[in-house]
Coordinates of C-alpha atoms in Angstrom, one line a residue:
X1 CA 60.8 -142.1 -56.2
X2 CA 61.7 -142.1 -59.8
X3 CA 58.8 -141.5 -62.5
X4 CA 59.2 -140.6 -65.7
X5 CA 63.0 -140.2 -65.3
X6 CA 61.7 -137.5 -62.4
X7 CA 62.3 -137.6 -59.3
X8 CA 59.2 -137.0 -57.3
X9 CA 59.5 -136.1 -53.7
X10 CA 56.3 -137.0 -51.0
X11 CA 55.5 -134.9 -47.8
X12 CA 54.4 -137.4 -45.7
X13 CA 53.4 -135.3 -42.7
X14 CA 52.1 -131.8 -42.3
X15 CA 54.2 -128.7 -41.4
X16 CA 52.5 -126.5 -38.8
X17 CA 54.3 -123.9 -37.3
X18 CA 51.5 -122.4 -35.3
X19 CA 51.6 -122.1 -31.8
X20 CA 48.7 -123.9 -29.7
X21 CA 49.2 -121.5 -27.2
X22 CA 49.0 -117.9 -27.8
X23 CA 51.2 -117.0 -24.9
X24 CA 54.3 -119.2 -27.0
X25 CA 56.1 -117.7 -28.9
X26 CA 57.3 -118.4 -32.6
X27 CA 60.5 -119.8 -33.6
X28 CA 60.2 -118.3 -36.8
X29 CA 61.8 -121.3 -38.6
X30 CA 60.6 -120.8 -42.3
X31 CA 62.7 -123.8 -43.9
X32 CA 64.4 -126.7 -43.8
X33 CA 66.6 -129.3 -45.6
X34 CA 66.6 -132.7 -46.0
X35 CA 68.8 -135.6 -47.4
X36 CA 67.8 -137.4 -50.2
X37 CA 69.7 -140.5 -51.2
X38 CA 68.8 -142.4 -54.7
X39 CA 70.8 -145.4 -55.6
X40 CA 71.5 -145.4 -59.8
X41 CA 74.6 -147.9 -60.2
X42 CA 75.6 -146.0 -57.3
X43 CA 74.4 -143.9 -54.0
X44 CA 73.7 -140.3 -54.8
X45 CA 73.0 -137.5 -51.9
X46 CA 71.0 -134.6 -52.7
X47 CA 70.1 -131.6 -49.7
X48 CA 66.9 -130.6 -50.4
X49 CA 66.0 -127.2 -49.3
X50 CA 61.7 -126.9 -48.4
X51 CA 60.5 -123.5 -47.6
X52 CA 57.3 -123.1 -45.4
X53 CA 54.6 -120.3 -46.5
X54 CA 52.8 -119.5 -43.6
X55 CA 48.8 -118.6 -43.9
X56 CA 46.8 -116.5 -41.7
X57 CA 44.5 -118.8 -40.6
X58 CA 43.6 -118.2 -36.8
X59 CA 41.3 -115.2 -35.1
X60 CA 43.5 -113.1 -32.7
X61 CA 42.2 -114.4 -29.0
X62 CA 41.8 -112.9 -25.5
X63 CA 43.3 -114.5 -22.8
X64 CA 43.6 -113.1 -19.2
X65 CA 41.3 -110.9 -16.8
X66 CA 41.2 -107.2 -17.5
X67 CA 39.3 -104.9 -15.4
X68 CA 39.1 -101.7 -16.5
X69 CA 38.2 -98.8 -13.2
X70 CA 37.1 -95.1 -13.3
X71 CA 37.6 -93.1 -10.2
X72 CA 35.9 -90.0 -9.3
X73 CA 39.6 -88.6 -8.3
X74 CA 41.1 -89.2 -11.7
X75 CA 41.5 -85.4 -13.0
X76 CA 44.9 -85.7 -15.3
X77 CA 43.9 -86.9 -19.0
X78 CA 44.7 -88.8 -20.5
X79 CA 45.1 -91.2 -18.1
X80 CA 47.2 -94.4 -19.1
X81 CA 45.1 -97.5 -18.2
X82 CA 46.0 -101.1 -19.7
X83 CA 48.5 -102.1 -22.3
X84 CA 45.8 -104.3 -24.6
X85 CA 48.3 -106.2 -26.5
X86 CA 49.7 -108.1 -23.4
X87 CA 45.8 -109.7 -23.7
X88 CA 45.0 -109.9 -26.9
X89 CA 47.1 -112.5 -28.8
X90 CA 47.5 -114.5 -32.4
X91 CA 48.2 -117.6 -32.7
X92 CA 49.8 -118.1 -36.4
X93 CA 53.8 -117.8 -36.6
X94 CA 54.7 -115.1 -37.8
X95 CA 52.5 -113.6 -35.6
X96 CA 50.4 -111.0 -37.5
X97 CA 50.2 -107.2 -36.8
X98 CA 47.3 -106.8 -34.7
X99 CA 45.2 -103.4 -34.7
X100 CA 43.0 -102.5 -31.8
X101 CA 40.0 -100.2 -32.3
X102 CA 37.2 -99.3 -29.4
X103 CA 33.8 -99.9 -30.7
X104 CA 30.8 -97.7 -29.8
X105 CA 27.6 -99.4 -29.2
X106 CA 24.4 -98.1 -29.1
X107 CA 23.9 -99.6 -25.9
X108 CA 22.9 -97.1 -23.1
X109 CA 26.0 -99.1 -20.6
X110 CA 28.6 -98.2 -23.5
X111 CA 31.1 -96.5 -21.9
X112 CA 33.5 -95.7 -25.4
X113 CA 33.3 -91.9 -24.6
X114 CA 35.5 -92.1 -22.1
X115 CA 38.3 -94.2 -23.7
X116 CA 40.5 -93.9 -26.3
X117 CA 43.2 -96.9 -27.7
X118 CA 46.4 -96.0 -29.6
X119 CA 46.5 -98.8 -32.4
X120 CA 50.0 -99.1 -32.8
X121 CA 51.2 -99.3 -29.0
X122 CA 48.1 -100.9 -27.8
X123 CA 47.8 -98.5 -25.0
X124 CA 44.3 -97.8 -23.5
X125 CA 44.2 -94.2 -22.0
X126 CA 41.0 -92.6 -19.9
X127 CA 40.3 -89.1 -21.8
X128 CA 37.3 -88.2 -20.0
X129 CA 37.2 -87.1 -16.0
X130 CA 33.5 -88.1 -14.9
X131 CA 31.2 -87.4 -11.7
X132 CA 29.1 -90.6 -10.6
X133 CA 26.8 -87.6 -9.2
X134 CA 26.5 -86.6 -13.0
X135 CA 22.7 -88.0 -14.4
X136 CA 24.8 -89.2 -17.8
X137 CA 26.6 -91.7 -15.4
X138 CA 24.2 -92.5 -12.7
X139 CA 21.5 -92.8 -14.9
X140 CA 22.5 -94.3 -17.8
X141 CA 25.6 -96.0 -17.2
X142 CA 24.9 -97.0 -13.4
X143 CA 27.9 -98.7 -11.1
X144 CA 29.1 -100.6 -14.0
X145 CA 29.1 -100.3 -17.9
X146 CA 31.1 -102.2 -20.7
X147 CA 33.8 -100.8 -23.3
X148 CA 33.7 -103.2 -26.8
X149 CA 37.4 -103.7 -27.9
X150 CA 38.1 -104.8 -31.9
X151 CA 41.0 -106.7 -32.2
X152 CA 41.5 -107.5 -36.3
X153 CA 44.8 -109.0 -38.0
X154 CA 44.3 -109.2 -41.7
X155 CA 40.7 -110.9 -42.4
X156 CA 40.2 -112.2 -38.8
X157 CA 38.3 -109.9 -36.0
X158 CA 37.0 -110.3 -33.0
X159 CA 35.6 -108.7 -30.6
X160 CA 35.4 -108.6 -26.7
X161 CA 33.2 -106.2 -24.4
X162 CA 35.6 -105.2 -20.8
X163 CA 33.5 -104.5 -17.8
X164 CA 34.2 -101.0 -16.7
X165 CA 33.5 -100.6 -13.4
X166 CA 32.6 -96.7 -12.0
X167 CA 34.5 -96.3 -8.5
X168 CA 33.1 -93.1 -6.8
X169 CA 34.0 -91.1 -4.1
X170 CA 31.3 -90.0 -1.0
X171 CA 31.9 -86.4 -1.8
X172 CA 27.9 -85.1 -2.1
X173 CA 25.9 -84.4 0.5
X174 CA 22.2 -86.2 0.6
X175 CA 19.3 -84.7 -2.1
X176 CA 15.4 -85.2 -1.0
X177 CA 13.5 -87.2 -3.2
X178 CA 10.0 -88.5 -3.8
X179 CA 9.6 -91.7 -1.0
X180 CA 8.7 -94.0 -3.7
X181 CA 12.0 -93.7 -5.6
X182 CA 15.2 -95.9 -5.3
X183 CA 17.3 -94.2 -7.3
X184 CA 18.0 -90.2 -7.9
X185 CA 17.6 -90.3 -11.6
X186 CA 13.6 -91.1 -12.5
X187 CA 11.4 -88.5 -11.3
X188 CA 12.9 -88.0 -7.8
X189 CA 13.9 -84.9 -7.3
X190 CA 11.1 -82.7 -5.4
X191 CA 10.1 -79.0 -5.2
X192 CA 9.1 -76.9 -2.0
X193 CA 5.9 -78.8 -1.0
X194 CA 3.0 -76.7 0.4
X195 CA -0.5 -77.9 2.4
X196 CA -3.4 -76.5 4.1
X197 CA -4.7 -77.0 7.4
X198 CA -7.3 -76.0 9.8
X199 CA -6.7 -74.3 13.0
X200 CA -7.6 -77.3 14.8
X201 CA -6.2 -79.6 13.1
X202 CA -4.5 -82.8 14.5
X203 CA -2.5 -85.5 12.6
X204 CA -0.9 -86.0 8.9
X205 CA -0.1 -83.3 6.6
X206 CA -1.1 -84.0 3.5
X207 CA 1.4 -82.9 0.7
X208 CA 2.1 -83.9 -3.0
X209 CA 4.2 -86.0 -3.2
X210 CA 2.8 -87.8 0.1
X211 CA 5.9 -88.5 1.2
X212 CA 9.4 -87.7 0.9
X213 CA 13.1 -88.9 2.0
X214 CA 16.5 -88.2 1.5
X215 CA 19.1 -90.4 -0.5
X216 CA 22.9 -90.3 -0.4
X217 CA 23.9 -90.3 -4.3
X218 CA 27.4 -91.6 -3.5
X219 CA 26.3 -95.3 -1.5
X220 CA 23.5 -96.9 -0.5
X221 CA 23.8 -96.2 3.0
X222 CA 20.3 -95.3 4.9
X223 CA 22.3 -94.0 7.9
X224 CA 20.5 -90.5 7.4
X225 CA 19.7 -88.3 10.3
X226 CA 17.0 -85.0 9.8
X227 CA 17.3 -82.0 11.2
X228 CA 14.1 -79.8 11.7
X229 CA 13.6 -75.9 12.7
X230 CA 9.7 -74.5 12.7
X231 CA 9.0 -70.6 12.5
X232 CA 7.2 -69.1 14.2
X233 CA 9.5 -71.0 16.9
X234 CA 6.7 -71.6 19.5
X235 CA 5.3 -74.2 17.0
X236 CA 8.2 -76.5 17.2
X237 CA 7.1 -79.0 19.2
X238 CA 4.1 -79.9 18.0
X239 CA 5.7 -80.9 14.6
X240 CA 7.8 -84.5 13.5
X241 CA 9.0 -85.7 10.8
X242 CA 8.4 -89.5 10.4
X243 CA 8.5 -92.3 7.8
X244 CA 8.7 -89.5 5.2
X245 CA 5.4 -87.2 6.1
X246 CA 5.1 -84.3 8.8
X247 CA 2.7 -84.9 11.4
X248 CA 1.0 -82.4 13.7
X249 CA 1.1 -83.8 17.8
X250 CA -1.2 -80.6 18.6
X251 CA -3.4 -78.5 16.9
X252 CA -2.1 -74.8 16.1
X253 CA -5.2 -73.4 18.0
X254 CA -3.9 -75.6 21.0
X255 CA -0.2 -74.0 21.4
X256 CA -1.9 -70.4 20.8
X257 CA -4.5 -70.5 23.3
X258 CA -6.8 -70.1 20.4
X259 CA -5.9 -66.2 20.1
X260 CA -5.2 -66.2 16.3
X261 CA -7.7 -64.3 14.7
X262 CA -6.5 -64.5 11.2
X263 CA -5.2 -67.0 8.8
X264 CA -1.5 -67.2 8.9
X265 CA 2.0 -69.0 7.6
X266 CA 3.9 -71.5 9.4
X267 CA 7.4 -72.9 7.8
X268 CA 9.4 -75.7 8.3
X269 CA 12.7 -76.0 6.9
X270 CA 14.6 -79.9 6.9
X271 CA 18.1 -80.8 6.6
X272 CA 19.3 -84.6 6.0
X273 CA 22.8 -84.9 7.3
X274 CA 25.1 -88.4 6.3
X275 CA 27.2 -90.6 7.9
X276 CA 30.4 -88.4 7.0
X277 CA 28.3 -84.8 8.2
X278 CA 27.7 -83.5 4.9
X279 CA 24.7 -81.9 5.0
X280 CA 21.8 -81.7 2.6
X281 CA 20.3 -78.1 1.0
X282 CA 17.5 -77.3 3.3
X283 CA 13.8 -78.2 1.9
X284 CA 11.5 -76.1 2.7
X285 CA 7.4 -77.4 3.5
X286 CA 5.1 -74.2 3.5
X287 CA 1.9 -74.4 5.7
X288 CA -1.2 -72.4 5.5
X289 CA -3.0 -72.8 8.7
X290 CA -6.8 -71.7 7.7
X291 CA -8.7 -69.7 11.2
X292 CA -12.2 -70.3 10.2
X293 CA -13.5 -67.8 12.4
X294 CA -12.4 -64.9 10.7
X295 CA -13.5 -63.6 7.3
X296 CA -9.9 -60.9 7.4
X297 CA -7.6 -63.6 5.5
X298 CA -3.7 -62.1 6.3
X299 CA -0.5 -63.9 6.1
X300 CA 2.1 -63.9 9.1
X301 CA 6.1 -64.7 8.3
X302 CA 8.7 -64.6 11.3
X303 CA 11.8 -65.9 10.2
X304 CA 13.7 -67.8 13.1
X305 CA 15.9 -70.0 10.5
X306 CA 19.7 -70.3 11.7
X307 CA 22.3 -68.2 10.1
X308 CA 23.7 -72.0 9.1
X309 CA 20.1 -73.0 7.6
X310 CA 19.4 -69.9 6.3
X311 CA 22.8 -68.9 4.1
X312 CA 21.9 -72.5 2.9
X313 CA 18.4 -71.3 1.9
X314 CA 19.1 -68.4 0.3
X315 CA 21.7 -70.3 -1.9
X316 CA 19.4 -72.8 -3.8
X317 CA 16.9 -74.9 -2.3
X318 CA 16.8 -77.8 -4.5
X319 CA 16.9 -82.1 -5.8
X320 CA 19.9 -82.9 -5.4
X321 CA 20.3 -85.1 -7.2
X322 CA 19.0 -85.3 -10.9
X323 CA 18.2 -84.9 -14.5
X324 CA 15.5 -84.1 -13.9
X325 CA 15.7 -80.5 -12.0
X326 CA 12.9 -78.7 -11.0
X327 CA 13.8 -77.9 -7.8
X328 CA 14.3 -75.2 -6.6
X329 CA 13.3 -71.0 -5.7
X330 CA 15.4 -68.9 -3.8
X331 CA 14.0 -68.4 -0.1
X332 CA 14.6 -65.3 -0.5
X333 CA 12.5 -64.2 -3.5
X334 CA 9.4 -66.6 -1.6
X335 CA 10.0 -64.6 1.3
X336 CA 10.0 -61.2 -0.5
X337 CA 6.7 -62.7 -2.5
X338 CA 5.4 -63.3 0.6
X339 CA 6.3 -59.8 2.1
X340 CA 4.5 -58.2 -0.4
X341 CA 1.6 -60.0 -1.0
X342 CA 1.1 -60.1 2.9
X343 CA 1.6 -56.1 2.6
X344 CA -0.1 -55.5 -0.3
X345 CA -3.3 -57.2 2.0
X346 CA -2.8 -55.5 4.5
X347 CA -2.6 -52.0 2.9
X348 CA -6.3 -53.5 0.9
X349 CA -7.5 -54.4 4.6
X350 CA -6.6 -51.1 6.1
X351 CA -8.0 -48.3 3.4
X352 CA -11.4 -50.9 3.2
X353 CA -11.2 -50.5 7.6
X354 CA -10.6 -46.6 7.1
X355 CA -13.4 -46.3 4.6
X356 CA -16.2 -48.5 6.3
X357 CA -14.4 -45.9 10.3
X358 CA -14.8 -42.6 8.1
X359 CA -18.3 -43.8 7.0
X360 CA -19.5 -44.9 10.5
X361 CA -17.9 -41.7 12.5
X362 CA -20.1 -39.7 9.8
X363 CA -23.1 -41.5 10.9
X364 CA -22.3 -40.8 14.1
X365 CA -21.8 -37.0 13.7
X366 CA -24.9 -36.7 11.7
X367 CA -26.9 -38.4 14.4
X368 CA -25.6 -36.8 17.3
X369 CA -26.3 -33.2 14.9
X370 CA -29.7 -34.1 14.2
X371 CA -30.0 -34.8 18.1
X372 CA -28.5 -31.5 19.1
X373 CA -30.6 -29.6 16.7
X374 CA -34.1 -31.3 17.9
X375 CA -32.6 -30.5 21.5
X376 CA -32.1 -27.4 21.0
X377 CA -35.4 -26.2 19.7
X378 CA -37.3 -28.2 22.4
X379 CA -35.0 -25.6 24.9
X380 CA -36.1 -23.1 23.4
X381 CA -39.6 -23.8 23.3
X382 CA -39.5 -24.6 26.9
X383 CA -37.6 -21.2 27.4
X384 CA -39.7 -19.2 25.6
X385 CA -42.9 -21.0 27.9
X386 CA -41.3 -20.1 30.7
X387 CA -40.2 -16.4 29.9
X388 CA -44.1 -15.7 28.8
X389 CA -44.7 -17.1 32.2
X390 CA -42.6 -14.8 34.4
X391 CA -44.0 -11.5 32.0
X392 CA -47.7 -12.3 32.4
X393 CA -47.2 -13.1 36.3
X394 CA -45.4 -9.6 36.6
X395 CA -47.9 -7.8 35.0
X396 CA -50.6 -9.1 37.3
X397 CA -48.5 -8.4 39.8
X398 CA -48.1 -4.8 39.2
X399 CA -51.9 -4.3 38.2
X400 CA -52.6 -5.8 41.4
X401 CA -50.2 -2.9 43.2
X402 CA -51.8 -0.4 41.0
X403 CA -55.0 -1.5 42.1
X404 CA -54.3 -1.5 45.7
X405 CA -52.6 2.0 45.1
X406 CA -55.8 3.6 43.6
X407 CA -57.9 2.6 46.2
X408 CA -55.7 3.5 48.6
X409 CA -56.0 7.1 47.2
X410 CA -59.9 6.9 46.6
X411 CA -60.2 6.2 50.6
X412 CA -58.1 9.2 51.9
X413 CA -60.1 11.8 49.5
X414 CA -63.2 10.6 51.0

């Protein structure tokens, strides 16, 4: 169109050399010509050259399914995991240089700490080894967490979170933990329990917690089996472990024919084994049996643990499982406790016993003295009695012979 003695040229349509699909790619045509005929007293041809500025005008998108694993057996980092770039795309042409970052949440299921992203390959490496047994993963990022991905190209972001999914391996054994948890990580893990009873007692042991079980940190299986040894050994029968408590068939009075004269200590020591045979640390319940009939208090310890059970013992009695770790004395240092305080009693018990024997046997002596003396003077006496006796009835009887001698004498000299 002539105006003004100009030629003015009109776009009638839009340019667009976008892709609707990200997956496409560009055919990077920047320009093109185009004929222009004017007729001025004669037909003119003019080639026209129009160049195309592209604008950045589209957010980078994500397109495809990523899944993103951690397993327990991964030991070699970094580990090469995804190459991000195959899913994160732009559509303008030219496609724009897009720069990856991870972004860290403040979430407790963000799992950034274990990831790292090179921004100019796009590659996503695992930098961290992890143990799902570890409380940082069990209890805060669970099964599964999230890891936030930035893509950005130019003045366009976005952002996508990738489900990270924790694959672990059954490699721990089962931990006890209070009966009332479901999970290894809040207040589970339990110490040694103790308890008192009486001499006759039958039923429930009461303990705190009131009950206890073993879970397997690796899978929710319940495919648990116990495992139970009671010292002294002749008590072994009368106690079961079920639905969590301990429970006493007989009384300990029954089994000993009710000769236990003081109060004394019976242990029971519990293994939980899994469905692969790995076997738990051995927890240990503690049981004061109380003989009311005696006012000598001493405590009795027989160990009759398994070498199996009792290398296991001596090792660390514990929770497995936890943050929260409380659990656990050497058997060894209980038992040696125990030793001593059961022989420190006993030497109290026996210099009070020699004490109140030396006291008594003094008594005694000073009885049977007192006795002896008093004896012996009446003796005496009775001696002395009968010796004035004996002289008085000789001397009568030899002034009687004089007597009878004199007169015999008187009567011949008349």
């Amino acid at each position: 169109m002539l105006v003004n003695q100009t030629y003015q040229l009109t776009l009638l349509s839009s340019v667009d050399l976008d892709v609707a699909d990200v997956q496409t790619a560009c055919s990077y045509q920047l320009q093109f010509q185009q004929r222009i005929s004017c007729d001025n007293n004669g037909i003119i041809d003019l080639w026209v050259t129009f160049h195309v500025r592209p604008i950045n005008e589209y957010d980078p998108e994500f397109s495809g399914n990523l899944d993103i694993t951690i397993t327990e057996e991964s030991k070699m980092m970094p580990l090469f995991s995804h190459r991000l770039l195959d899913y994160f795309k732009d559509r303008d042409c030219p496609k724009e240089y897009i720069i990856l970052n991870i972004s860290k949440t403040n979430s407790e299921a963000d799992a950034s700490d274990y990831f790292m992203v090179n921004s100019s390959s796009g590659f996503l490496y695992q930098i961290k080894s992890f143990d799902y047994e570890d409380t940082e993963i069990q209890c805060r990022l669970g099964r599964s967490s999230f890891l936030t991905i930035t893509a950005q190209d130019g003045v366009h972001q976005i952002s996508r979170a990738l489900k990270v999914t924790f694959i672990d391996v059954d490699d721990s054994p089962p931990v006890f933990v209070n009966a009332l948890c479901s999970t290894t990580c809040y207040t589970c893990p339990v110490p040694p329990l103790t308890a008192t009873v009486n001499y006759t007692y039958i039923g429930t042991v009461i303990t705190d917690p009131p009950s206890i079980k073993a879970l397997d940190p690796d899978s929710y299986s319940t495919n648990i089996t116990y495992q139970m040894e009671v010292c002294p050994e002749k008590y072994q029968e009368t106690i079961v472990f079920e639905n969590g408590t301990f429970i006493l068939l007989q009384s300990f009075s029954f089994l000993s024919g009710f000769n236990e004269r003081s109060h004394f200590t019976v242990k029971v020591y519990l293994q939980a084994v899994d469905s692969n045979g790995q076997k738990s640390d051995g927890f240990e319940l503690t049981i004061n049996v109380v003989v009311s009939s005696t006012s000598n208090a001493t405590t009795e310890y027989m160990s009759c643990m398994s070498s199996e059970m009792t290398s296991q013992m001596t090792s660390k009695v514990s929770l497995p499982l936890s943050s929260d770790s409380t659990l656990g004395t050497h058997v060894t240092s209980d038992i040696l406790e125990t030793t001593n305080i059961a022989s420190n009693s006993t030497k109290d018990i026996v210099i009070i016993v020699l004490a109140t024997f030396v006291g008594i046997m003094l008594f005694v002596g000073l009885v049977i003295g007192v006795y002896k003396v008093r004896r012996r003077s009446h003796n005496t006496k009775t001696n002395n009695i009968e010796i004035r006796y004996e002289e008085t009835s000789r001397n009568n009887e030899t002034k009687e012979n004089v007597y009878d001698t004199i007169n015999h004498y008187v009567s011949i000299d008349e």
